[in-house]
CSV table of N, CA and C in Angstrom, one decimal:
chain,number,residue,atom,x,y,z
A,1,SER,N,0.7,-1.2,-0.1
A,1,SER,CA,-0.1,0.0,0.2
A,1,SER,C,0.7,1.2,-0.2
A,2,SER,N,1.5,1.4,1.1
A,2,SER,CA,3.2,2.6,1.2
A,2,SER,C,3.5,2.5,-0.6
A,3,LYS,N,4.0,1.4,-1.0
A,3,LYS,CA,4.8,1.4,-2.0
A,3,LYS,C,4.1,1.9,-3.3
A,4,GLN,N,2.6,1.6,-3.2
A,4,GLN,CA,1.7,2.5,-4.4
A,4,GLN,C,1.7,4.0,-4.3
A,5,HIS,N,1.3,4.2,-3.0
A,5,HIS,CA,1.2,5.6,-2.4
A,5,HIS,C,2.4,6.5,-3.2
A,6,GLU,N,4.2,6.1,-3.1
A,6,GLU,CA,5.0,6.7,-3.4
A,6,GLU,C,4.6,6.6,-5.0
A,7,LEU,N,4.3,5.3,-5.5
A,7,LEU,CA,4.3,5.5,-7.1
A,7,LEU,C,3.4,6.5,-7.6
A,8,ASP,N,2.3,6.6,-7.0
A,8,ASP,CA,1.6,8.0,-7.1
A,8,ASP,C,1.5,8.8,-7.0
A,9,PHE,N,2.3,8.9,-5.3
A,9,PHE,CA,3.3,10.6,-5.7
A,9,PHE,C,4.4,11.3,-6.7
A,10,ARG,N,5.1,9.8,-7.3
A,10,ARG,CA,6.0,10.4,-7.8
A,10,ARG,C,5.3,10.8,-9.6
A,11,GLU,N,4.3,10.2,-9.9
A,11,GLU,CA,3.4,10.6,-11.3
A,11,GLU,C,3.3,11.6,-11.0
A,12,ARG,N,2.1,11.6,-9.9
A,12,ARG,CA,1.7,13.2,-9.4
A,12,ARG,C,2.7,14.4,-9.5
A,13,SER,N,4.0,14.4,-9.1
A,13,SER,CA,4.6,15.6,-8.7
A,13,SER,C,5.1,15.7,-10.6
A,14,ARG,N,5.2,14.6,-11.5
A,14,ARG,CA,5.8,14.8,-12.8
A,14,ARG,C,5.3,14.8,-13.7
A,15,THR,N,4.1,15.0,-13.5
A,15,THR,CA,2.6,15.5,-13.9
A,15,THR,C,2.8,17.1,-14.1
A,16,ASP,N,3.1,17.3,-12.9
A,16,ASP,CA,3.7,18.8,-12.3
A,16,ASP,C,3.4,19.4,-12.5
A,17,ILE,N,5.2,18.8,-12.5
A,17,ILE,CA,6.1,19.1,-13.5
A,17,ILE,C,6.2,19.5,-15.0
A,18,SER,N,5.2,18.9,-15.9
A,18,SER,CA,5.3,19.1,-17.0
A,18,SER,C,4.0,20.0,-17.3
A,19,ILE,N,3.3,20.3,-16.1
A,19,ILE,CA,2.1,21.5,-16.6
A,19,ILE,C,2.9,22.5,-16.2
A,20,GLN,N,3.6,22.5,-15.3
A,20,GLN,CA,4.4,23.8,-15.0
A,20,GLN,C,5.3,24.0,-16.6
A,21,ALA,N,6.1,23.0,-17.1
A,21,ALA,CA,6.4,23.6,-18.0
A,21,ALA,C,6.0,24.1,-19.7
A,22,SER,N,4.4,23.8,-19.5
A,22,SER,CA,3.6,23.9,-20.5
A,22,SER,C,3.1,25.5,-20.5
A,23,VAL,N,2.9,25.4,-19.2
A,23,VAL,CA,2.5,26.5,-18.6
A,23,VAL,C,3.3,28.1,-18.9
A,24,LYS,N,4.6,27.4,-18.6
A,24,LYS,CA,5.6,28.9,-18.7
A,24,LYS,C,6.0,28.9,-20.0
A,25,ASN,N,5.9,27.8,-21.1
A,25,ASN,CA,6.0,27.8,-22.5
A,25,ASN,C,4.8,28.7,-22.8
A,26,PHE,N,3.6,28.3,-22.3
A,26,PHE,CA,2.5,29.5,-22.7
A,26,PHE,C,2.3,30.5,-22.6
A,27,GLN,N,3.2,30.9,-22.0
A,27,GLN,CA,3.4,32.3,-21.6
A,27,GLN,C,4.0,32.6,-21.8
A,28,LEU,N,5.3,32.1,-22.2
A,28,LEU,CA,6.3,32.5,-23.5
A,28,LEU,C,5.9,32.7,-24.7
A,29,THR,N,4.7,31.8,-25.2
A,29,THR,CA,4.2,32.2,-26.8
A,29,THR,C,3.3,33.5,-26.3
A,30,MET,N,2.8,34.0,-25.4
A,30,MET,CA,1.9,34.8,-25.4
A,30,MET,C,2.7,36.2,-25.4
A,31,LYS,N,4.4,36.2,-25.0
A,31,LYS,CA,4.5,37.4,-25.2
A,31,LYS,C,4.7,38.1,-26.4
């Protein structure tokens, strides 16, 4: 169970990073 939670957490943080990257990209394109 704790291993599953760890995997879920890592997956979510990777998703957050890619979202932040695309947001930054979007802001750069808007300028």
